[in-house]
PDB file of C-alpha atoms in Angstrom:
ATOM      1  CA  MET A   1       4.342 -21.304  11.809  1.00 52.00           C
ATOM      2  CA  ILE A   2       3.777 -19.549   8.567  1.00 65.00           C
ATOM      3  CA  GLU A   3       1.385 -21.140   6.119  1.00 81.00           C
ATOM      4  CA  LEU A   4       2.289 -22.323   2.620  1.00 87.00           C
ATOM      5  CA  LEU A   5      -0.358 -20.093   1.081  1.00 88.00           C
ATOM      6  CA  ASP A   6       1.122 -16.974   2.771  1.00 88.00           C
ATOM      7  CA  ILE A   7       4.536 -17.906   1.181  1.00 90.00           C
ATOM      8  CA  VAL A   8       3.044 -18.392  -2.211  1.00 92.00           C
ATOM      9  CA  ILE A   9       1.027 -15.174  -2.277  1.00 93.00           C
ATOM     10  CA  LEU A  10       4.010 -13.092  -1.048  1.00 92.00           C
ATOM     11  CA  GLY A  11       6.198 -14.745  -3.679  1.00 93.00           C
ATOM     12  CA  MET A  12       3.627 -13.851  -6.373  1.00 94.00           C
ATOM     13  CA  MET A  13       3.520 -10.262  -5.030  1.00 94.00           C
ATOM     14  CA  VAL A  14       7.349 -10.054  -5.345  1.00 94.00           C
ATOM     15  CA  VAL A  15       7.127 -11.247  -9.032  1.00 95.00           C
ATOM     16  CA  ALA A  16       4.359  -8.638  -9.762  1.00 94.00           C
ATOM     17  CA  ALA A  17       6.425  -5.887  -8.165  1.00 94.00           C
ATOM     18  CA  LEU A  18       9.441  -6.787 -10.239  1.00 93.00           C
ATOM     19  CA  ALA A  19       7.360  -6.985 -13.410  1.00 94.00           C
ATOM     20  CA  VAL A  20       6.049  -3.453 -12.741  1.00 92.00           C
ATOM     21  CA  LEU A  21       9.701  -2.316 -12.527  1.00 90.00           C
ATOM     22  CA  TRP A  22      10.621  -4.248 -15.687  1.00 90.00           C
ATOM     23  CA  LEU A  23       7.780  -3.687 -18.102  1.00 90.00           C
ATOM     24  CA  ARG A  24       7.607  -0.586 -20.417  1.00 89.00           C
ATOM     25  CA  ASP A  25       3.947  -1.036 -21.495  1.00 91.00           C
ATOM     26  CA  LEU A  26       2.117   1.159 -19.008  1.00 92.00           C
ATOM     27  CA  PHE A  27      -1.264  -0.627 -19.646  1.00 93.00           C
ATOM     28  CA  ALA A  28       0.398  -3.942 -18.509  1.00 94.00           C
ATOM     29  CA  VAL A  29       1.791  -1.991 -15.507  1.00 94.00           C
ATOM     30  CA  ALA A  30      -1.548  -0.715 -14.525  1.00 93.00           C
ATOM     31  CA  MET A  31      -3.136  -4.114 -14.754  1.00 94.00           C
ATOM     32  CA  LEU A  32      -0.230  -5.694 -12.833  1.00 94.00           C
ATOM     33  CA  SER A  33      -0.692  -3.101 -10.090  1.00 93.00           C
ATOM     34  CA  GLY A  34      -4.337  -4.080  -9.867  1.00 94.00           C
ATOM     35  CA  ALA A  35      -3.395  -7.793  -9.679  1.00 94.00           C
ATOM     36  CA  TYR A  36      -0.737  -6.988  -6.973  1.00 94.00           C
ATOM     37  CA  SER A  37      -3.393  -5.188  -4.956  1.00 94.00           C
ATOM     38  CA  LEU A  38      -5.702  -8.125  -5.203  1.00 94.00           C
ATOM     39  CA  MET A  39      -3.076 -10.582  -4.088  1.00 94.00           C
ATOM     40  CA  GLY A  40      -2.509  -8.202  -1.098  1.00 94.00           C
ATOM     41  CA  ALA A  41      -6.254  -8.463  -0.370  1.00 94.00           C
ATOM     42  CA  THR A  42      -6.034 -12.262  -0.394  1.00 93.00           C
ATOM     43  CA  LEU A  43      -3.146 -12.171   1.912  1.00 93.00           C
ATOM     44  CA  TYR A  44      -5.106  -9.901   4.386  1.00 93.00           C
ATOM     45  CA  VAL A  45      -7.876 -12.576   4.543  1.00 92.00           C
ATOM     46  CA  LEU A  46      -5.312 -15.094   5.560  1.00 90.00           C
ATOM     47  CA  LEU A  47      -3.995 -12.706   8.172  1.00 90.00           C
ATOM     48  CA  ASP A  48      -7.626 -12.277   9.584  1.00 89.00           C
ATOM     49  CA  ALA A  49      -8.024  -8.670   8.353  1.00 90.00           C
ATOM     50  CA  VAL A  50     -11.288  -9.222   6.443  1.00 91.00           C
ATOM     51  CA  ASP A  51     -12.385  -5.485   6.506  1.00 92.00           C
ATOM     52  CA  VAL A  52      -9.047  -4.448   5.095  1.00 93.00           C
ATOM     53  CA  ALA A  53      -9.219  -7.186   2.503  1.00 94.00           C
ATOM     54  CA  PHE A  54     -12.551  -6.023   1.015  1.00 92.00           C
ATOM     55  CA  THR A  55     -11.526  -2.392   1.135  1.00 93.00           C
ATOM     56  CA  GLU A  56      -8.286  -3.200  -0.592  1.00 93.00           C
ATOM     57  CA  ALA A  57     -10.102  -5.234  -3.273  1.00 94.00           C
ATOM     58  CA  ALA A  58     -12.635  -2.531  -3.923  1.00 94.00           C
ATOM     59  CA  VAL A  59     -10.402   0.568  -3.633  1.00 93.00           C
ATOM     60  CA  GLY A  60      -6.944  -0.648  -4.420  1.00 90.00           C
ATOM     61  CA  ALA A  61      -7.689  -3.239  -7.107  1.00 91.00           C
ATOM     62  CA  GLY A  62     -10.907  -1.567  -8.337  1.00 92.00           C
ATOM     63  CA  ILE A  63     -10.845   2.287  -8.181  1.00 93.00           C
ATOM     64  CA  ALA A  64      -7.082   2.724  -8.503  1.00 93.00           C
ATOM     65  CA  THR A  65      -6.890   0.576 -11.657  1.00 94.00           C
ATOM     66  CA  VAL A  66      -9.854   2.419 -13.138  1.00 94.00           C
ATOM     67  CA  LEU A  67      -8.126   5.762 -12.387  1.00 93.00           C
ATOM     68  CA  MET A  68      -4.863   4.475 -13.908  1.00 93.00           C
ATOM     69  CA  LEU A  69      -6.601   3.362 -17.065  1.00 93.00           C
ATOM     70  CA  GLY A  70      -8.425   6.588 -17.362  1.00 93.00           C
ATOM     71  CA  THR A  71      -5.081   8.488 -17.116  1.00 92.00           C
ATOM     72  CA  LEU A  72      -3.522   6.170 -19.726  1.00 93.00           C
ATOM     73  CA  THR A  73      -6.259   7.246 -22.257  1.00 92.00           C
ATOM     74  CA  LEU A  74      -4.875  10.873 -21.945  1.00 91.00           C
ATOM     75  CA  VAL A  75      -1.136  10.192 -21.799  1.00 89.00           C
ATOM     76  CA  PRO A  76       1.247   8.007 -23.942  1.00 88.00           C
ATOM     77  CA  ARG A  77       0.975   4.286 -23.206  1.00 87.00           C
ATOM     78  CA  GLN A  78       4.644   3.398 -23.660  1.00 86.00           C
ATOM     79  CA  GLU A  79       7.392   4.315 -21.299  1.00 84.00           C
ATOM     80  CA  LYS A  80      10.514   5.767 -22.995  1.00 82.00           C
ATOM     81  CA  GLN A  81      13.253   3.128 -23.605  1.00 79.00           C
ATOM     82  CA  GLY A  82      16.902   3.160 -22.700  1.00 68.00           C
ATOM     83  CA  LYS A  83      17.214   4.833 -19.250  1.00 68.00           C
ATOM     84  CA  LYS A  84      20.171   3.195 -17.692  1.00 74.00           C
ATOM     85  CA  PRO A  85      19.861   1.671 -14.256  1.00 78.00           C
ATOM     86  CA  SER A  86      20.528   4.094 -11.441  1.00 81.00           C
ATOM     87  CA  LEU A  87      23.524   2.922  -9.433  1.00 88.00           C
ATOM     88  CA  ALA A  88      22.971   5.541  -6.696  1.00 89.00           C
ATOM     89  CA  GLY A  89      19.316   4.462  -6.484  1.00 88.00           C
ATOM     90  CA  LEU A  90      20.337   0.781  -6.267  1.00 91.00           C
ATOM     91  CA  PHE A  91      22.781   1.575  -3.468  1.00 93.00           C
ATOM     92  CA  THR A  92      20.214   3.660  -1.539  1.00 92.00           C
ATOM     93  CA  VAL A  93      17.681   0.846  -1.849  1.00 93.00           C
ATOM     94  CA  ALA A  94      20.194  -1.892  -0.822  1.00 94.00           C
ATOM     95  CA  ALA A  95      21.348   0.171   2.190  1.00 95.00           C
ATOM     96  CA  THR A  96      17.786   1.052   3.349  1.00 94.00           C
ATOM     97  CA  GLY A  97      16.597  -2.464   2.824  1.00 94.00           C
ATOM     98  CA  SER A  98      19.451  -4.053   4.844  1.00 94.00           C
ATOM     99  CA  LEU A  99      18.932  -1.506   7.641  1.00 95.00           C
ATOM    100  CA  LEU A 100      15.226  -2.376   7.767  1.00 93.00           C
ATOM    101  CA  ILE A 101      15.934  -6.087   7.792  1.00 93.00           C
ATOM    102  CA  TRP A 102      18.412  -5.575  10.653  1.00 94.00           C
ATOM    103  CA  ALA A 103      15.653  -3.677  12.483  1.00 92.00           C
ATOM    104  CA  THR A 104      13.157  -6.596  12.070  1.00 90.00           C
ATOM    105  CA  LEU A 105      15.531  -8.861  14.103  1.00 90.00           C
ATOM    106  CA  ASP A 106      14.109  -7.206  17.169  1.00 87.00           C
ATOM    107  CA  MET A 107      10.523  -7.773  16.148  1.00 87.00           C
ATOM    108  CA  PRO A 108       8.189 -10.395  17.768  1.00 87.00           C
ATOM    109  CA  GLU A 109       7.737 -13.524  15.592  1.00 86.00           C
ATOM    110  CA  TYR A 110       4.774 -13.992  13.330  1.00 85.00           C
ATOM    111  CA  GLY A 111       1.599 -14.765  15.343  1.00 82.00           C
ATOM    112  CA  ASP A 112       3.249 -14.401  18.726  1.00 84.00           C
ATOM    113  CA  PRO A 113       0.444 -13.761  21.203  1.00 84.00           C
ATOM    114  CA  ASP A 114       2.866 -12.130  23.733  1.00 85.00           C
ATOM    115  CA  ALA A 115       3.940  -9.366  21.337  1.00 85.00           C
ATOM    116  CA  PRO A 116       3.610  -5.958  23.011  1.00 86.00           C
ATOM    117  CA  ILE A 117       1.076  -4.721  20.387  1.00 86.00           C
ATOM    118  CA  HIS A 118      -1.445  -7.234  21.679  1.00 86.00           C
ATOM    119  CA  HIS A 119      -1.270  -6.012  25.274  1.00 86.00           C
ATOM    120  CA  HIS A 120      -1.923  -2.348  25.142  1.00 84.00           C
ATOM    121  CA  VAL A 121      -5.329  -1.049  24.170  1.00 85.00           C
ATOM    122  CA  ALA A 122      -6.546  -3.978  21.967  1.00 82.00           C
ATOM    123  CA  PRO A 123      -7.673  -6.286  24.890  1.00 82.00           C
ATOM    124  CA  ARG A 124      -9.849  -3.433  26.172  1.00 84.00           C
ATOM    125  CA  TYR A 125     -11.421  -3.013  22.668  1.00 85.00           C
ATOM    126  CA  MET A 126     -12.222  -6.636  22.460  1.00 83.00           C
ATOM    127  CA  LYS A 127     -13.660  -6.755  25.954  1.00 81.00           C
ATOM    128  CA  ASP A 128     -15.684  -3.608  26.211  1.00 83.00           C
ATOM    129  CA  SER A 129     -16.585  -2.533  22.668  1.00 82.00           C
ATOM    130  CA  THR A 130     -19.928  -4.433  22.651  1.00 81.00           C
ATOM    131  CA  ALA A 131     -21.058  -2.646  25.816  1.00 83.00           C
ATOM    132  CA  GLU A 132     -19.611   0.773  24.881  1.00 85.00           C
ATOM    133  CA  VAL A 133     -20.211   1.006  21.221  1.00 84.00           C
ATOM    134  CA  GLY A 134     -22.386  -1.861  20.027  1.00 83.00           C
ATOM    135  CA  PRO A 135     -21.438  -3.434  16.761  1.00 84.00           C
ATOM    136  CA  PRO A 136     -20.110  -7.058  16.855  1.00 86.00           C
ATOM    137  CA  ASN A 137     -17.374  -6.089  14.464  1.00 88.00           C
ATOM    138  CA  VAL A 138     -14.670  -4.584  16.715  1.00 87.00           C
ATOM    139  CA  VAL A 139     -12.953  -2.960  13.674  1.00 89.00           C
ATOM    140  CA  THR A 140     -16.110  -0.928  13.066  1.00 88.00           C
ATOM    141  CA  SER A 141     -16.288   0.122  16.734  1.00 87.00           C
ATOM    142  CA  VAL A 142     -12.633   1.238  16.741  1.00 87.00           C
ATOM    143  CA  LEU A 143     -12.878   3.014  13.455  1.00 88.00           C
ATOM    144  CA  ALA A 144     -16.081   4.917  14.126  1.00 87.00           C
ATOM    145  CA  SER A 145     -15.823   5.543  17.909  1.00 87.00           C
ATOM    146  CA  TYR A 146     -12.542   4.914  19.669  1.00 88.00           C
ATOM    147  CA  ARG A 147     -10.415   6.404  16.809  1.00 88.00           C
ATOM    148  CA  GLY A 148     -13.167   8.499  15.379  1.00 89.00           C
ATOM    149  CA  TYR A 149     -10.833  11.562  15.065  1.00 91.00           C
ATOM    150  CA  ASP A 150      -8.588   9.493  12.756  1.00 89.00           C
ATOM    151  CA  THR A 151     -11.519   8.855  10.475  1.00 91.00           C
ATOM    152  CA  LEU A 152     -12.453  12.530  10.589  1.00 93.00           C
ATOM    153  CA  GLY A 153      -8.898  13.408   9.563  1.00 92.00           C
ATOM    154  CA  GLU A 154      -9.113  10.824   6.880  1.00 92.00           C
ATOM    155  CA  THR A 155     -12.278  12.303   5.380  1.00 93.00           C
ATOM    156  CA  THR A 156     -10.659  15.758   5.460  1.00 94.00           C
ATOM    157  CA  VAL A 157      -7.764  14.323   3.471  1.00 94.00           C
ATOM    158  CA  ILE A 158     -10.196  12.836   0.900  1.00 94.00           C
ATOM    159  CA  PHE A 159     -12.096  16.108   0.689  1.00 95.00           C
ATOM    160  CA  THR A 160      -8.816  18.083   0.120  1.00 95.00           C
ATOM    161  CA  ALA A 161      -7.787  15.637  -2.488  1.00 94.00           C
ATOM    162  CA  ALA A 162     -11.142  15.834  -4.244  1.00 93.00           C
ATOM    163  CA  ILE A 163     -10.880  19.623  -4.295  1.00 94.00           C
ATOM    164  CA  GLY A 164      -7.369  19.310  -5.663  1.00 93.00           C
ATOM    165  CA  VAL A 165      -8.391  16.928  -8.424  1.00 92.00           C
ATOM    166  CA  MET A 166     -11.265  19.143  -9.419  1.00 92.00           C
ATOM    167  CA  ALA A 167      -9.128  22.333  -9.413  1.00 91.00           C
ATOM    168  CA  LEU A 168      -6.629  20.505 -11.612  1.00 89.00           C
ATOM    169  CA  LEU A 169      -8.965  18.896 -14.080  1.00 88.00           C
ATOM    170  CA  ALA A 170     -12.149  20.928 -14.202  1.00 83.00           C
ATOM    171  CA  ARG A 171     -10.350  24.198 -15.118  1.00 70.00           C
ATOM    172  CA  GLY A 172     -10.831  25.330 -18.787  1.00 62.00           C
ATOM    173  CA  ARG A 173      -8.496  23.094 -20.793  1.00 57.00           C
ATOM    174  CA  ARG A 174      -5.621  24.971 -22.590  1.00 55.00           C
ATOM    175  CA  LYS A 175      -5.185  24.374 -26.285  1.00 50.00           C
ATOM    176  CA  PRO A 176      -2.262  22.132 -26.951  1.00 49.00           C
TER     177      PRO A 176
ATOM    178  CA  MET B   1      11.018 -27.042   6.187  1.00 58.00           C
ATOM    179  CA  GLU B   2      10.684 -24.536   8.929  1.00 68.00           C
ATOM    180  CA  VAL B   3      10.129 -20.951   7.763  1.00 74.00           C
ATOM    181  CA  PRO B   4      11.608 -18.321  10.073  1.00 80.00           C
ATOM    182  CA  GLY B   5       9.012 -16.313  12.059  1.00 81.00           C
ATOM    183  CA  LEU B   6      10.188 -13.015  10.520  1.00 86.00           C
ATOM    184  CA  PHE B   7       9.593 -14.135   6.898  1.00 87.00           C
ATOM    185  CA  ASN B   8       6.568 -11.887   6.349  1.00 88.00           C
ATOM    186  CA  TYR B   9       8.473  -8.775   7.466  1.00 91.00           C
ATOM    187  CA  TRP B  10      11.388  -9.636   5.173  1.00 92.00           C
ATOM    188  CA  MET B  11       9.128 -10.174   2.184  1.00 91.00           C
ATOM    189  CA  ALA B  12       7.359  -6.887   2.950  1.00 93.00           C
ATOM    190  CA  ILE B  13      10.729  -5.132   2.989  1.00 94.00           C
ATOM    191  CA  ILE B  14      11.715  -6.692  -0.298  1.00 94.00           C
ATOM    192  CA  LEU B  15       8.379  -5.463  -1.796  1.00 94.00           C
ATOM    193  CA  MET B  16       8.985  -2.054  -0.217  1.00 94.00           C
ATOM    194  CA  MET B  17      12.442  -1.726  -1.792  1.00 94.00           C
ATOM    195  CA  ALA B  18      11.082  -2.842  -5.166  1.00 94.00           C
ATOM    196  CA  GLY B  19       8.585   0.005  -4.958  1.00 94.00           C
ATOM    197  CA  LEU B  20      11.121   2.533  -3.765  1.00 94.00           C
ATOM    198  CA  TYR B  21      13.507   1.649  -6.592  1.00 93.00           C
ATOM    199  CA  THR B  22      10.736   2.067  -9.062  1.00 92.00           C
ATOM    200  CA  VAL B  23      10.126   5.554  -7.740  1.00 92.00           C
ATOM    201  CA  ILE B  24      13.833   6.486  -7.808  1.00 91.00           C
ATOM    202  CA  ALA B  25      14.962   4.865 -11.077  1.00 89.00           C
ATOM    203  CA  ARG B  26      12.085   5.152 -13.499  1.00 87.00           C
ATOM    204  CA  GLY B  27      11.524   8.488 -15.209  1.00 86.00           C
ATOM    205  CA  ASN B  28       7.942   7.945 -16.241  1.00 90.00           C
ATOM    206  CA  LEU B  29       5.563   9.754 -13.941  1.00 92.00           C
ATOM    207  CA  VAL B  30       2.742   7.117 -14.129  1.00 93.00           C
ATOM    208  CA  LYS B  31       5.349   4.397 -13.359  1.00 93.00           C
ATOM    209  CA  LYS B  32       6.462   6.356 -10.359  1.00 93.00           C
ATOM    210  CA  LEU B  33       2.938   6.437  -9.022  1.00 94.00           C
ATOM    211  CA  VAL B  34       2.546   2.742  -9.454  1.00 94.00           C
ATOM    212  CA  GLY B  35       5.836   2.323  -7.645  1.00 94.00           C
ATOM    213  CA  LEU B  36       4.386   4.391  -4.846  1.00 94.00           C
ATOM    214  CA  GLY B  37       1.348   2.041  -4.796  1.00 93.00           C
ATOM    215  CA  VAL B  38       3.564  -1.019  -4.587  1.00 94.00           C
ATOM    216  CA  PHE B  39       5.438   0.588  -1.629  1.00 94.00           C
ATOM    217  CA  GLN B  40       2.144   1.528   0.102  1.00 94.00           C
ATOM    218  CA  ILE B  41       0.736  -2.053  -0.029  1.00 94.00           C
ATOM    219  CA  SER B  42       4.028  -3.483   1.341  1.00 94.00           C
ATOM    220  CA  VAL B  43       3.591  -1.275   4.342  1.00 94.00           C
ATOM    221  CA  PHE B  44       0.060  -2.493   4.796  1.00 94.00           C
ATOM    222  CA  VAL B  45       1.372  -6.082   4.650  1.00 93.00           C
ATOM    223  CA  LEU B  46       3.882  -5.262   7.345  1.00 93.00           C
ATOM    224  CA  TYR B  47       1.119  -3.801   9.724  1.00 92.00           C
ATOM    225  CA  ILE B  48      -1.397  -6.480   9.109  1.00 92.00           C
ATOM    226  CA  THR B  49       1.294  -9.219   9.828  1.00 90.00           C
ATOM    227  CA  MET B  50       1.885  -7.555  13.188  1.00 90.00           C
ATOM    228  CA  GLY B  51      -1.751  -7.824  14.077  1.00 88.00           C
ATOM    229  CA  LYS B  52      -2.041 -11.515  13.428  1.00 88.00           C
ATOM    230  CA  ILE B  53      -2.244 -13.898  16.404  1.00 87.00           C
ATOM    231  CA  LYS B  54      -1.464 -17.554  15.983  1.00 84.00           C
ATOM    232  CA  ASP B  55      -4.751 -19.648  15.575  1.00 84.00           C
ATOM    233  CA  GLY B  56      -6.612 -16.367  15.813  1.00 84.00           C
ATOM    234  CA  THR B  57      -9.651 -15.312  13.852  1.00 85.00           C
ATOM    235  CA  ALA B  58     -11.119 -12.138  12.462  1.00 87.00           C
ATOM    236  CA  PRO B  59     -12.040  -9.622  15.267  1.00 86.00           C
ATOM    237  CA  ILE B  60     -15.753  -9.971  14.870  1.00 86.00           C
ATOM    238  CA  LEU B  61     -17.521 -10.981  18.157  1.00 84.00           C
ATOM    239  CA  PRO B  62     -19.991 -13.923  17.809  1.00 82.00           C
ATOM    240  CA  ALA B  63     -23.298 -13.842  19.633  1.00 79.00           C
ATOM    241  CA  GLY B  64     -22.507 -16.749  21.890  1.00 75.00           C
ATOM    242  CA  PRO B  65     -19.767 -17.141  24.573  1.00 75.00           C
ATOM    243  CA  VAL B  66     -16.268 -16.175  23.422  1.00 74.00           C
ATOM    244  CA  ASP B  67     -14.238 -18.029  26.027  1.00 76.00           C
ATOM    245  CA  GLY B  68     -11.201 -19.629  24.391  1.00 78.00           C
ATOM    246  CA  VAL B  69     -11.598 -17.889  21.126  1.00 83.00           C
ATOM    247  CA  VAL B  70      -8.505 -15.998  20.064  1.00 85.00           C
ATOM    248  CA  PHE B  71      -9.072 -12.761  17.993  1.00 87.00           C
ATOM    249  CA  SER B  72      -6.469 -11.075  15.969  1.00 88.00           C
ATOM    250  CA  ASN B  73      -5.617  -7.471  16.963  1.00 89.00           C
ATOM    251  CA  PRO B  74      -8.120  -5.070  15.414  1.00 90.00           C
ATOM    252  CA  LEU B  75      -6.008  -1.907  15.803  1.00 91.00           C
ATOM    253  CA  PRO B  76      -3.618  -2.347  12.754  1.00 91.00           C
ATOM    254  CA  HIS B  77      -6.695  -3.207  10.623  1.00 92.00           C
ATOM    255  CA  VAL B  78      -8.189   0.114  11.562  1.00 92.00           C
ATOM    256  CA  LEU B  79      -5.062   2.121  10.825  1.00 92.00           C
ATOM    257  CA  ILE B  80      -4.647   0.422   7.504  1.00 93.00           C
ATOM    258  CA  LEU B  81      -8.284   0.970   6.427  1.00 93.00           C
ATOM    259  CA  THR B  82      -7.611   4.700   6.911  1.00 92.00           C
ATOM    260  CA  ALA B  83      -4.329   4.411   5.067  1.00 93.00           C
ATOM    261  CA  ILE B  84      -5.953   2.678   2.028  1.00 93.00           C
ATOM    262  CA  VAL B  85      -8.361   5.359   1.600  1.00 92.00           C
ATOM    263  CA  VAL B  86      -5.781   8.125   2.013  1.00 93.00           C
ATOM    264  CA  GLY B  87      -3.539   6.313  -0.487  1.00 93.00           C
ATOM    265  CA  ILE B  88      -6.233   6.248  -3.141  1.00 94.00           C
ATOM    266  CA  ALA B  89      -6.778  10.068  -2.546  1.00 94.00           C
ATOM    267  CA  THR B  90      -3.024  10.821  -3.077  1.00 93.00           C
ATOM    268  CA  THR B  91      -2.951   8.524  -6.133  1.00 94.00           C
ATOM    269  CA  ALA B  92      -5.961  10.294  -7.650  1.00 94.00           C
ATOM    270  CA  LEU B  93      -4.340  13.705  -7.041  1.00 95.00           C
ATOM    271  CA  GLY B  94      -0.968  12.417  -8.575  1.00 94.00           C
ATOM    272  CA  LEU B  95      -2.718  11.163 -11.656  1.00 94.00           C
ATOM    273  CA  ALA B  96      -4.535  14.459 -12.058  1.00 94.00           C
ATOM    274  CA  LEU B  97      -1.163  16.278 -11.897  1.00 93.00           C
ATOM    275  CA  VAL B  98       0.220  13.856 -14.536  1.00 94.00           C
ATOM    276  CA  VAL B  99      -2.587  14.634 -16.921  1.00 93.00           C
ATOM    277  CA  ARG B 100      -1.946  18.367 -16.430  1.00 92.00           C
ATOM    278  CA  ILE B 101       1.809  17.957 -16.836  1.00 92.00           C
ATOM    279  CA  HIS B 102       1.236  16.024 -20.079  1.00 92.00           C
ATOM    280  CA  GLU B 103      -0.997  18.928 -21.329  1.00 91.00           C
ATOM    281  CA  ALA B 104       1.638  21.523 -20.421  1.00 89.00           C
ATOM    282  CA  PHE B 105       4.835  19.686 -21.686  1.00 89.00           C
ATOM    283  CA  GLY B 106       3.584  17.062 -24.091  1.00 88.00           C
ATOM    284  CA  THR B 107       5.503  14.353 -22.259  1.00 88.00           C
ATOM    285  CA  ILE B 108       5.388  12.493 -18.974  1.00 89.00           C
ATOM    286  CA  GLU B 109       9.085  11.496 -18.939  1.00 89.00           C
ATOM    287  CA  GLU B 110      11.041  13.248 -16.200  1.00 86.00           C
ATOM    288  CA  ASP B 111      14.245  13.952 -18.139  1.00 87.00           C
ATOM    289  CA  ASP B 112      12.316  15.283 -21.203  1.00 88.00           C
ATOM    290  CA  ILE B 113      10.404  17.689 -18.951  1.00 88.00           C
ATOM    291  CA  GLN B 114      13.815  18.827 -17.462  1.00 88.00           C
ATOM    292  CA  ASP B 115      15.179  19.341 -20.938  1.00 89.00           C
ATOM    293  CA  ILE B 116      12.140  21.550 -21.910  1.00 90.00           C
ATOM    294  CA  GLU B 117      12.539  23.579 -18.706  1.00 88.00           C
ATOM    295  CA  GLU B 118      16.213  24.249 -19.273  1.00 90.00           C
ATOM    296  CA  ASN B 119      15.635  25.322 -22.913  1.00 90.00           C
ATOM    297  CA  GLU B 120      12.986  27.752 -21.820  1.00 85.00           C
ATOM    298  CA  ALA B 121      15.194  29.271 -19.093  1.00 77.00           C
TER     299      ALA B 121
END
């Protein structure tokens, strides 16, 4: 059974997403995307993903918003008016959305303990991680040990992105 | 009122499509990046929903006995932690590109940039 809070937060997220699409003031859009991210973080707490929630609150709602606002000091704050709605885009989105919803009909229901995802490697992580790795937080054990190569790849991506940002911005600025 | 068990997935898909449409239909480059962020978080919601077990709790083992305690699946949490950090890296790179594009073209509207390119050619 899905809780009321879950429905309310998801509803608020939909409103925020549509407002992002609708508004032309990019400052409001940046703040809304921060709020959207924070609502996402609240939802993760409800869904027992506390580690993800605080990462999202710090990185998604915090750093991403700061980066957006920093960019908006350098570029115009208003989006250009009068672009007509894209019919092809609307069609693509409607078609993709209905296909995805059709695909979810095969998915296990919310909170179903018999779902296949809960019977593969996860029980082993829960049972053996204390003996094999140590930390009581299983997410930490999986992140740092069982799936350590993922984390290594992640740091490689961040390193590459940091080099990219520096190469783009630190280079001598051209005169406008 | 009984809510269908697939409700979270459907809401995630609605959010996903809102983000996708923002990316497709809006010409402003900052707006496109925000749309990409909306899309990203909807995917996170989809994954985290899959990891939830009814009456479960966060996958942190207490010191005492754990018999009868249900823990939610930690694996989607780990995947999404990685995805959040990769997401912020791509957003940062995209915003840096937007700043450079604004310096080069004087605008961050897609169609204006296209006009300038065509006039130069």
